[in-house]
Structure formats: structure tokens, C-alpha cells
Amino acid sequence: MTRRQLPIGIQDFRTIREQDFYYVDKTSHIQRLVGQGRYYFLSRPRRFGKSLLVDTIQELFEGSEHLFQGLCIHGHWDWSVRHPVVRLSFGGKYDEPGELEQSINIQLAITESNAGLEPTQLSYTGPERLRHILNRLHNATGQQAVVLVDEYDRPILDVIDNPEMAAANRDYLRGFYSIIKDSARDVRFVFVTGVSMFSRVSLFSGLNNLDNISLDPEFATICGYTDRDLDTVFAPELPGLDRDRIREWYNGYHWLGDEKLYNPFDLLLLFRKRRFKPHWFETGSPTFLFRMMMDRQVSPLELENRVTDEELVSNFDIDHISIDALLLQTGYLTITAMEEDGAQTFYTLDYPNLEVRQSLNQGLLGFLGRQGKEVSDRGKELVNLLVANDFDGFADRLKSFFAGIPYQWQTGNGPARYEAWYAGMLYACFRTIGLDLRVEDSSSWGRADMVVLHGGQVFVLEFKMADGEGDGDAVAQLAIEQIQSKGYAEKYRDRGEPVHLVGVAFDRSLRNLAAVEVVKA
């Protein structure tokens, strides 16, 4: 197969098809959408191909037949019918009153000009202007209009740290989107994309007939690349790259379908640069997420195998942002299991891949003032001390590491008041160096806090909080006894490797490590 151009950053379907870029055919999904309904909403993380999908739908309804030659939908579409398209896309920050309305009016004016319509009277602005345009397009062409909204939530998410402005933008958009439903006679198809799934009550109360396909298994692969895509479409790019390592680094996104997915941006950058790096993660820093983890007392240790219910992952609102919804919808966690219990549905969330797991933990430590090489060096130092069975040295280095955490995260009602936070800092340090860990590792009698497998040895760690000065040794010993009584280490005996039981006690008053006790199993 011949190598083609890599469509890095290209969201224009026409450019990709006319200039011989790689393209993964998603038109069978579009055909099902159009055949089954009229109003749709799709949530996917940033840089996952949403804008290209929207552009493909636009070219389809506008009848650009030559662009679809050889694609699934070509023989199943009436190319004699062309529909007018109203497309809105939101960039910028919209952090001043009136900026959102101005942006919408400019985009609607461009739509009028492209359609050959006289400019709408200035008295029509925003929502009413949209209503007027949809009716005029229908009357002028004899065909109902198609409405495409890309990144619908950017005007809210980009000012989420300013609740007053975020609420104002949300309220304006709510009135704007309600016009689409009111104009049903003039509308053939509606497709809305974004990162977040804002609740219908908060944003789409006026457009409550949107079919949210974000967690619909039938459309799970509508964006992103599958393993099959790599082995077929991108086969010319694979020589010289370790296929298993590609999967470990970048595969793993899952929205209840049969297949796991890759973020297209990651793979295209990998094929261009031929280096395994956190390409996607480096394009945006989740500072708001880190701040929320501090405020909500969520330890990084608690992000793996995180169980939540359907309501918490599928709704998002300014007034109460669920951290589970934020983690899933922004792509830092993905669904790894689903369980139905009567009328309730529960999801297990976990990191999608090595890129996100390592980068998120390194980013969190960076947010706390521990940067790059310092974190990596400290993680390597700590694990080397474990492997060398220098447990006194391990305790000393760990005390030094915790002492460097900014004071503001260790006071008041902050997360450092319970052991999961301290354990989470050690966990994050280990994750940044790609260590093989088991978190909340299950046995027949309970769950170990953390298991480290490295250097031909096994370390089973249990963390506890000491309430009073001088209690550290006793509390660490209690942690050892819990590991023994619960049989946390039993499942590792068959490995034929040395197994160490490590009890770690933290001191509430010292805000640091109190003691480490170790027993060889």
C-alpha cells in the first residue's frame, strides 16, 4: 500500500478527499443517523474527530457527490437532493457580555451571504435571526435546512472558572437552541457536538428531543480509530513501530461498543514523529480538573477502577459539576465495565491508556509544584530503594517528598487530612515512571491499597493514618497485620518472587509520614 498524507489538524472533509489524505470511512454511521432520526447530540473528548464528522455531514447534505466516491454511503444517498446547511462553530473564550451573541450573528450573516440571501434586518438578532434564516432557506430552496452545531459547549467550558459568565452564556444558548425545535417545519436534520453532556434541564430544555448517542453502542466508533483501522487504512505507517506498544500507549477509549478506540490526534502525531509521547495530553492542561480534585478531596489513587452511576457520568451542569462526568467526558477516564442492578446502571471508570495515566499524574504533581524531571527522579529513587530493600532509606525519601507539597493543600479541610491523599501522592509519583502497580487489588478477603511489582519482587502496601504523636510504629504494625489477616499477599506467592508486606503510617498532626514497617512474607 502507498503512504498518503497525514491529516494532522485538518478538519475539512473536502481537503482530505481531494488531496489524497488518509481517511477512515465513517459514512455508514451517518447513513444510520439520517435513516433513524432527525435530532442528535454527540459528546467526545477534544481532538477526537468531531469537527471532521460535522464537515462530512455538511458536504453530504450539500450534495458533493464526488467527495464520497468509494465510501460506504455513496450508493445509498439521493444525490439529486441538496439541502441548505446552517453551521455554527464556537471558538474563542466569550468572557465578556455580548461576545457570544456577536459571534452567532456573524456566523449567521455568513450563512445568509453564502446562500445568496439578502441580509436579515438588524432588528433580528441571535435566536430570532436563526428562526428567520431557517424559514427563508426552506422557502428559497424548497428543501428543509440542516443545522450543525460544533463545540456547542465551548462558550461555557472556557469560562467555567467564572460561574457568572458561564451561567450567562448557558442561559443565552438555552434560548438559542430552543429555536431549533420551534422551527421543526423548516429543519430536516440536526447534529450537535461537544465535549460535555450538559443536562437537558440546564441547557437543552427547549430542545429536549435531541437523541444523545454519546453512550449508544451502535455509534460508539463514530469518531476515533479502531485497531482494524490501523491494520488496514494506516498499514503503510506501521513498519518500524511496535504494534503492542501503540496499543498500550494510545488505545483504550470505550463508549459501550464492542471495540476500543484511539484518539486520532495521537496516532497521526505518532506516525509523523515516530516517537511515543503524550501528544494529545500536551495540547491542553486540565488545571480545572486538578483544582476540583483538591476541592473535592479526590486522591489520584481513587481514579483507577472508579465506580459511579449512570446519572453522574451522563449529566453536567455549572451549578454542580460531577467529577465523574468531567473525567469521562474530557477523556481522562473511560468506561471499562457496565453493570445493571435492577433499574440502576453502574459504570467502572479507569484510565484509557498509558499516555493518560502517566501524564495526568505527572500533571497533578506539577500542579502541586513538583515538576518534570524532579518527579521522575524521585519516583525512580523510591522504587530503587524498595528493590534494594533499603526500607529506612525509602521512608526518609518519602518524608522529604511529602514535605515539599505546598502547605495550602495540607490545611483546613484539604485532602491531606486522610491517608488516601498521601497514598495518592506516592501513587502519582510511581505512575509517572510507568511502574507496574495494582490499586485496590482484590483478594478473597478484601483489597490491598497498592501492590508494586518491580525488580523481580512484590511489595504489598497498606496505608493508615495515625492520630497522635508517637503512634506511627503501632499504626504501621496494624497495617501489616491487616495485610496478613486479609491474605492480600496470597495471590502473589505463585510468582516465585520475594513478597514484602509494607505498612505505611501517616501522621495527621505532622502532615507527613510517621513510620514504615516491613515484613517479608
CSV table of N, CA and C in Angstrom, one decimal, residues 99-226:
chain,number,residue,atom,x,y,z
A,99,GLU,N,-20.3,39.0,23.6
A,99,GLU,CA,-19.4,38.4,22.7
A,99,GLU,C,-20.0,37.2,22.0
A,100,LEU,N,-20.8,36.4,22.8
A,100,LEU,CA,-21.4,35.2,22.2
A,100,LEU,C,-22.4,35.5,21.2
A,101,GLU,N,-23.3,36.5,21.5
A,101,GLU,CA,-24.3,36.9,20.6
A,101,GLU,C,-23.7,37.5,19.3
A,102,GLN,N,-22.6,38.2,19.5
A,102,GLN,CA,-22.0,38.8,18.3
A,102,GLN,C,-21.4,37.7,17.4
A,103,SER,N,-20.8,36.7,18.0
A,103,SER,CA,-20.2,35.6,17.2
A,103,SER,C,-21.3,34.9,16.4
A,104,ILE,N,-22.4,34.6,17.1
A,104,ILE,CA,-23.5,33.9,16.4
A,104,ILE,C,-24.0,34.8,15.2
A,105,ASN,N,-24.2,36.0,15.5
A,105,ASN,CA,-24.7,36.9,14.4
A,105,ASN,C,-23.8,37.0,13.2
A,106,ILE,N,-22.5,37.0,13.5
A,106,ILE,CA,-21.5,37.0,12.4
A,106,ILE,C,-21.6,35.7,11.6
A,107,GLN,N,-21.7,34.6,12.3
A,107,GLN,CA,-21.8,33.3,11.6
A,107,GLN,C,-23.1,33.2,10.8
A,108,LEU,N,-24.2,33.7,11.3
A,108,LEU,CA,-25.5,33.6,10.6
A,108,LEU,C,-25.5,34.6,9.4
A,109,ALA,N,-24.8,35.7,9.5
A,109,ALA,CA,-24.6,36.6,8.4
A,109,ALA,C,-23.8,35.9,7.2
A,110,ILE,N,-22.8,35.2,7.6
A,110,ILE,CA,-22.0,34.4,6.6
A,110,ILE,C,-22.9,33.4,5.9
A,111,THR,N,-23.8,32.7,6.7
A,111,THR,CA,-24.7,31.7,6.1
A,111,THR,C,-25.6,32.4,5.1
A,112,GLU,N,-26.2,33.5,5.4
A,112,GLU,CA,-27.0,34.3,4.5
A,112,GLU,C,-26.3,34.6,3.2
A,113,SER,N,-25.1,35.1,3.4
A,113,SER,CA,-24.3,35.5,2.2
A,113,SER,C,-24.0,34.3,1.3
A,114,ASN,N,-23.6,33.2,1.9
A,114,ASN,CA,-23.3,32.0,1.1
A,114,ASN,C,-24.5,31.5,0.4
A,115,ALA,N,-25.7,31.7,1.0
A,115,ALA,CA,-26.9,31.2,0.4
A,115,ALA,C,-27.5,32.2,-0.6
A,116,GLY,N,-26.9,33.4,-0.8
A,116,GLY,CA,-27.4,34.4,-1.7
A,116,GLY,C,-28.6,35.1,-1.2
A,117,LEU,N,-28.8,35.1,0.1
A,117,LEU,CA,-30.0,35.8,0.7
A,117,LEU,C,-29.6,37.2,1.1
A,118,GLU,N,-30.6,38.1,1.0
A,118,GLU,CA,-30.4,39.4,1.5
A,118,GLU,C,-30.2,39.4,3.0
A,119,PRO,N,-29.3,40.3,3.5
A,119,PRO,CA,-29.1,40.3,5.0
A,119,PRO,C,-30.3,40.5,5.7
A,120,THR,N,-30.4,39.8,6.8
A,120,THR,CA,-31.6,39.9,7.7
A,120,THR,C,-31.6,41.3,8.4
A,121,GLN,N,-32.8,41.8,8.6
A,121,GLN,CA,-32.9,43.1,9.2
A,121,GLN,C,-32.2,43.1,10.6
A,122,LEU,N,-31.6,44.2,10.9
A,122,LEU,CA,-30.8,44.3,12.2
A,122,LEU,C,-31.6,44.1,13.4
A,123,SER,N,-32.9,44.3,13.3
A,123,SER,CA,-33.8,44.0,14.5
A,123,SER,C,-33.8,42.6,14.9
A,124,TYR,N,-33.5,41.7,13.9
A,124,TYR,CA,-33.4,40.3,14.2
A,124,TYR,C,-32.0,39.9,14.7
A,125,THR,N,-31.9,39.5,15.9
A,125,THR,CA,-30.5,39.1,16.4
A,125,THR,C,-30.6,37.7,17.1
A,126,GLY,N,-29.5,37.0,17.1
A,126,GLY,CA,-29.4,35.7,17.8
A,126,GLY,C,-30.5,34.7,17.5
A,127,PRO,N,-31.3,34.3,18.5
A,127,PRO,CA,-32.3,33.3,18.3
A,127,PRO,C,-33.3,33.6,17.2
A,128,GLU,N,-33.8,34.8,17.2
A,128,GLU,CA,-34.9,35.2,16.2
A,128,GLU,C,-34.3,35.2,14.8
A,129,ARG,N,-33.0,35.6,14.7
A,129,ARG,CA,-32.4,35.6,13.4
A,129,ARG,C,-32.2,34.2,12.9
A,130,LEU,N,-31.9,33.3,13.7
A,130,LEU,CA,-31.8,31.9,13.3
A,130,LEU,C,-33.2,31.4,12.8
A,131,ARG,N,-34.2,31.7,13.5
A,131,ARG,CA,-35.6,31.3,13.1
A,131,ARG,C,-35.9,31.8,11.7
A,132,HIS,N,-35.6,33.1,11.5
A,132,HIS,CA,-35.9,33.8,10.3
A,132,HIS,C,-35.1,33.1,9.1
A,133,ILE,N,-33.8,32.8,9.4
A,133,ILE,CA,-32.9,32.3,8.3
A,133,ILE,C,-33.4,30.9,7.9
A,134,LEU,N,-33.8,30.0,8.9
A,134,LEU,CA,-34.2,28.7,8.6
A,134,LEU,C,-35.5,28.7,7.7
A,135,ASN,N,-36.4,29.6,8.0
A,135,ASN,CA,-37.6,29.8,7.2
A,135,ASN,C,-37.3,30.3,5.8
A,136,ARG,N,-36.4,31.2,5.7
A,136,ARG,CA,-36.0,31.8,4.4
A,136,ARG,C,-35.3,30.7,3.5
A,137,LEU,N,-34.4,30.0,4.1
A,137,LEU,CA,-33.7,28.9,3.4
A,137,LEU,C,-34.7,27.9,2.9
A,138,HIS,N,-35.6,27.5,3.7
A,138,HIS,CA,-36.6,26.5,3.3
A,138,HIS,C,-37.4,27.0,2.1
A,139,ASN,N,-37.9,28.3,2.2
A,139,ASN,CA,-38.7,28.8,1.2
A,139,ASN,C,-37.9,29.0,-0.1
A,140,ALA,N,-36.7,29.4,0.0
A,140,ALA,CA,-35.9,29.8,-1.2
A,140,ALA,C,-35.4,28.5,-1.9
A,141,THR,N,-35.2,27.4,-1.3
A,141,THR,CA,-34.7,26.2,-1.9
A,141,THR,C,-35.7,25.1,-2.1
A,142,GLY,N,-36.8,25.2,-1.3
A,142,GLY,CA,-37.8,24.1,-1.3
A,142,GLY,C,-37.4,22.9,-0.5
A,143,GLN,N,-36.2,23.0,0.1
A,143,GLN,CA,-35.8,21.9,1.0
A,143,GLN,C,-35.5,22.4,2.4
A,144,GLN,N,-35.8,21.5,3.3
A,144,GLN,CA,-35.6,21.8,4.7
A,144,GLN,C,-34.1,22.0,5.0
A,145,ALA,N,-33.8,22.8,6.0
A,145,ALA,CA,-32.4,23.1,6.3
A,145,ALA,C,-31.8,22.1,7.2
A,146,VAL,N,-30.5,21.9,7.2
A,146,VAL,CA,-29.8,21.1,8.1
A,146,VAL,C,-29.0,22.0,9.1
A,147,VAL,N,-29.1,21.7,10.4
A,147,VAL,CA,-28.5,22.5,11.4
A,147,VAL,C,-27.3,21.7,12.0
A,148,LEU,N,-26.1,22.3,11.9
A,148,LEU,CA,-24.9,21.6,12.5
A,148,LEU,C,-24.3,22.5,13.5
A,149,VAL,N,-24.1,22.1,14.7
A,149,VAL,CA,-23.5,22.9,15.8
A,149,VAL,C,-22.3,22.2,16.3
A,150,ASP,N,-21.1,22.7,16.1
A,150,ASP,CA,-19.9,22.1,16.6
A,150,ASP,C,-19.3,22.8,17.8
A,151,GLU,N,-18.9,22.0,18.8
A,151,GLU,CA,-18.4,22.6,20.0
A,151,GLU,C,-19.4,23.5,20.7
A,152,TYR,N,-20.6,23.0,20.8
A,152,TYR,CA,-21.7,23.8,21.4
A,152,TYR,C,-21.4,24.3,22.8
A,153,ASP,N,-20.5,23.6,23.5
A,153,ASP,CA,-20.3,24.0,24.9
A,153,ASP,C,-19.1,24.8,25.2
A,154,ARG,N,-18.3,25.1,24.1
A,154,ARG,CA,-17.1,26.0,24.3
A,154,ARG,C,-17.4,27.3,25.1
A,155,PRO,N,-18.5,28.0,24.7
A,155,PRO,CA,-18.7,29.3,25.4
A,155,PRO,C,-19.0,29.1,26.9
A,156,ILE,N,-19.2,27.9,27.3
A,156,ILE,CA,-19.5,27.7,28.8
A,156,ILE,C,-18.2,27.1,29.4
A,157,LEU,N,-17.6,26.1,28.8
A,157,LEU,CA,-16.4,25.4,29.4
A,157,LEU,C,-15.2,26.4,29.5
A,158,ASP,N,-15.1,27.3,28.5
A,158,ASP,CA,-13.9,28.1,28.5
A,158,ASP,C,-14.0,29.2,29.6
A,159,VAL,N,-15.1,29.4,30.2
A,159,VAL,CA,-15.2,30.4,31.2
A,159,VAL,C,-15.8,29.7,32.5
A,160,ILE,N,-15.6,28.4,32.6
A,160,ILE,CA,-16.1,27.7,33.7
A,160,ILE,C,-15.6,28.1,35.1
A,161,ASP,N,-14.4,28.8,35.1
A,161,ASP,CA,-13.9,29.4,36.3
A,161,ASP,C,-14.6,30.7,36.7
A,162,ASN,N,-15.4,31.2,35.8
A,162,ASN,CA,-16.2,32.4,36.1
A,162,ASN,C,-17.7,32.0,36.0
A,163,PRO,N,-18.2,31.5,37.2
A,163,PRO,CA,-19.6,30.9,37.2
A,163,PRO,C,-20.6,31.9,36.7
A,164,GLU,N,-20.5,33.2,36.9
A,164,GLU,CA,-21.5,34.2,36.5
A,164,GLU,C,-21.5,34.3,35.0
A,165,MET,N,-20.3,34.3,34.4
A,165,MET,CA,-20.2,34.4,32.9
A,165,MET,C,-20.7,33.1,32.3
A,166,ALA,N,-20.3,32.0,32.9
A,166,ALA,CA,-20.6,30.7,32.3
A,166,ALA,C,-22.2,30.5,32.4
A,167,ALA,N,-22.8,31.0,33.4
A,167,ALA,CA,-24.3,30.9,33.5
A,167,ALA,C,-24.9,31.8,32.5
A,168,ALA,N,-24.4,32.9,32.3
A,168,ALA,CA,-25.0,33.9,31.3
A,168,ALA,C,-24.9,33.3,29.9
A,169,ASN,N,-23.7,32.7,29.6
A,169,ASN,CA,-23.6,32.1,28.2
A,169,ASN,C,-24.5,30.9,28.1
A,170,ARG,N,-24.6,30.1,29.2
A,170,ARG,CA,-25.5,28.9,29.2
A,170,ARG,C,-27.0,29.4,28.9
A,171,ASP,N,-27.4,30.4,29.6
A,171,ASP,CA,-28.8,30.9,29.5
A,171,ASP,C,-29.1,31.4,28.1
A,172,TYR,N,-28.1,32.1,27.5
A,172,TYR,CA,-28.3,32.6,26.2
A,172,TYR,C,-28.4,31.4,25.2
A,173,LEU,N,-27.5,30.4,25.3
A,173,LEU,CA,-27.6,29.3,24.4
A,173,LEU,C,-28.8,28.5,24.6
A,174,ARG,N,-29.4,28.4,25.8
A,174,ARG,CA,-30.6,27.7,26.0
A,174,ARG,C,-31.7,28.3,25.1
A,175,GLY,N,-31.8,29.6,25.1
A,175,GLY,CA,-32.9,30.2,24.3
A,175,GLY,C,-32.6,30.1,22.8
A,176,PHE,N,-31.3,30.1,22.5
A,176,PHE,CA,-30.9,29.9,21.1
A,176,PHE,C,-31.3,28.5,20.5
A,177,TYR,N,-31.0,27.5,21.3
A,177,TYR,CA,-31.2,26.1,20.9
A,177,TYR,C,-32.7,25.8,20.8
A,178,SER,N,-33.5,26.5,21.7
A,178,SER,CA,-34.9,26.3,21.7
A,178,SER,C,-35.6,26.6,20.3
A,179,ILE,N,-35.0,27.6,19.6
A,179,ILE,CA,-35.5,28.0,18.3
A,179,ILE,C,-35.4,26.8,17.3
A,180,ILE,N,-34.4,26.0,17.5
A,180,ILE,CA,-34.3,24.9,16.5
A,180,ILE,C,-35.5,23.9,16.6
A,181,LYS,N,-36.0,23.6,17.8
A,181,LYS,CA,-37.2,22.8,17.9
A,181,LYS,C,-38.4,23.5,17.4
A,182,ASP,N,-38.5,24.8,17.7
A,182,ASP,CA,-39.7,25.6,17.3
A,182,ASP,C,-39.7,25.7,15.8
A,183,SER,N,-38.6,25.5,15.1
A,183,SER,CA,-38.6,25.6,13.6
A,183,SER,C,-38.6,24.3,13.0
A,184,ALA,N,-39.3,23.3,13.6
A,184,ALA,CA,-39.3,21.9,13.1
A,184,ALA,C,-39.7,21.8,11.6
A,185,ARG,N,-40.7,22.6,11.2
A,185,ARG,CA,-41.2,22.5,9.8
A,185,ARG,C,-40.1,22.9,8.8
A,186,ASP,N,-39.1,23.7,9.3
A,186,ASP,CA,-38.1,24.1,8.3
A,186,ASP,C,-36.8,23.3,8.5
A,187,VAL,N,-36.7,22.3,9.3
A,187,VAL,CA,-35.5,21.6,9.6
A,187,VAL,C,-35.6,20.1,9.3
A,188,ARG,N,-34.6,19.7,8.5
A,188,ARG,CA,-34.5,18.3,8.1
A,188,ARG,C,-33.7,17.4,9.1
A,189,PHE,N,-32.6,18.0,9.6
A,189,PHE,CA,-31.6,17.2,10.4
A,189,PHE,C,-30.9,18.1,11.3
A,190,VAL,N,-30.6,17.7,12.5
A,190,VAL,CA,-29.8,18.5,13.5
A,190,VAL,C,-28.8,17.6,14.1
A,191,PHE,N,-27.5,18.1,14.1
A,191,PHE,CA,-26.4,17.4,14.8
A,191,PHE,C,-25.6,18.3,15.6
A,192,VAL,N,-25.5,18.0,16.9
A,192,VAL,CA,-24.8,18.9,17.8
A,192,VAL,C,-23.7,18.1,18.5
A,193,THR,N,-22.5,18.7,18.5
A,193,THR,CA,-21.3,18.0,19.1
A,193,THR,C,-20.7,18.9,20.2
A,194,GLY,N,-20.0,18.3,21.1
A,194,GLY,CA,-19.3,19.0,22.2
A,194,GLY,C,-18.5,18.0,23.0
A,195,VAL,N,-17.9,18.5,24.0
A,195,VAL,CA,-17.1,17.7,25.0
A,195,VAL,C,-18.1,17.2,26.1
A,196,SER,N,-18.8,18.1,26.6
A,196,SER,CA,-19.6,17.8,27.8
A,196,SER,C,-21.1,17.5,27.5
A,197,MET,N,-21.7,16.7,28.3
A,197,MET,CA,-23.1,16.4,28.2
A,197,MET,C,-23.9,17.2,29.2
A,198,PHE,N,-24.1,18.4,28.9
A,198,PHE,CA,-24.9,19.2,29.8
A,198,PHE,C,-26.3,18.7,29.9
A,199,SER,N,-26.9,18.7,31.1
A,199,SER,CA,-28.2,18.1,31.3
A,199,SER,C,-29.2,18.9,30.4
A,200,ARG,N,-30.3,18.2,30.0
A,200,ARG,CA,-31.3,18.8,29.2
A,200,ARG,C,-32.0,19.9,29.9
A,201,VAL,N,-32.2,19.8,31.2
A,201,VAL,CA,-32.8,20.8,32.0
A,201,VAL,C,-32.1,22.1,32.0
A,202,SER,N,-30.7,22.0,32.1
A,202,SER,CA,-29.9,23.2,32.2
A,202,SER,C,-29.7,23.9,30.9
A,203,LEU,N,-29.6,23.1,29.8
A,203,LEU,CA,-29.2,23.8,28.5
A,203,LEU,C,-30.2,23.4,27.4
A,204,PHE,N,-30.7,22.2,27.3
A,204,PHE,CA,-31.5,21.8,26.2
A,204,PHE,C,-33.0,21.6,26.5
A,205,SER,N,-33.4,22.4,27.5
A,205,SER,CA,-34.8,22.3,27.9
A,205,SER,C,-35.7,22.6,26.7
A,206,GLY,N,-35.2,23.5,25.8
A,206,GLY,CA,-36.0,23.9,24.7
A,206,GLY,C,-35.8,23.0,23.5
A,207,LEU,N,-34.8,22.1,23.6
A,207,LEU,CA,-34.5,21.2,22.5
A,207,LEU,C,-34.4,19.8,23.1
A,208,ASN,N,-35.5,19.4,23.8
A,208,ASN,CA,-35.5,18.2,24.6
A,208,ASN,C,-35.7,16.9,23.8
A,209,ASN,N,-35.8,17.1,22.4
A,209,ASN,CA,-36.0,15.9,21.6
A,209,ASN,C,-34.6,15.5,21.0
A,210,LEU,N,-33.5,16.0,21.4
A,210,LEU,CA,-32.2,15.6,21.0
A,210,LEU,C,-32.0,14.1,21.4
A,211,ASP,N,-31.6,13.3,20.5
A,211,ASP,CA,-31.2,11.9,20.9
A,211,ASP,C,-29.7,11.9,21.2
A,212,ASN,N,-29.4,11.7,22.4
A,212,ASN,CA,-28.0,11.7,22.9
A,212,ASN,C,-27.4,10.3,22.6
A,213,ILE,N,-26.5,10.2,21.5
A,213,ILE,CA,-25.9,9.0,21.1
A,213,ILE,C,-24.5,8.8,21.7
A,214,SER,N,-24.1,9.6,22.7
A,214,SER,CA,-22.8,9.5,23.3
A,214,SER,C,-22.4,8.2,23.8
A,215,LEU,N,-23.4,7.5,24.5
A,215,LEU,CA,-23.1,6.2,25.0
A,215,LEU,C,-24.0,5.2,24.4
A,216,ASP,N,-24.3,5.3,23.1
A,216,ASP,CA,-25.0,4.4,22.3
A,216,ASP,C,-24.1,3.4,21.6
A,217,PRO,N,-24.1,2.1,22.0
A,217,PRO,CA,-23.1,1.2,21.4
A,217,PRO,C,-23.1,1.2,19.9
A,218,GLU,N,-24.3,1.4,19.3
A,218,GLU,CA,-24.4,1.4,17.8
A,218,GLU,C,-23.5,2.5,17.2
A,219,PHE,N,-23.2,3.6,17.9
A,219,PHE,CA,-22.4,4.7,17.4
A,219,PHE,C,-21.1,4.9,18.1
A,220,ALA,N,-20.7,3.9,18.9
A,220,ALA,CA,-19.5,4.0,19.7
A,220,ALA,C,-18.3,4.4,18.9
A,221,THR,N,-18.2,3.9,17.6
A,221,THR,CA,-17.0,4.2,16.8
A,221,THR,C,-17.2,5.3,15.8
A,222,ILE,N,-18.2,6.1,16.0
A,222,ILE,CA,-18.5,7.2,15.0
A,222,ILE,C,-17.3,8.2,14.9
A,223,CYS,N,-16.5,8.3,16.0
A,223,CYS,CA,-15.3,9.1,16.0
A,223,CYS,C,-14.2,8.2,16.5
A,224,GLY,N,-13.0,8.5,16.2
A,224,GLY,CA,-11.8,7.8,16.6
A,224,GLY,C,-11.5,6.6,15.7
A,225,TYR,N,-10.3,6.0,15.9
A,225,TYR,CA,-9.8,4.9,15.1
A,225,TYR,C,-9.8,3.6,15.9
A,226,THR,N,-10.1,2.5,15.2
A,226,THR,CA,-10.1,1.2,15.8
A,226,THR,C,-8.8,0.5,15.4
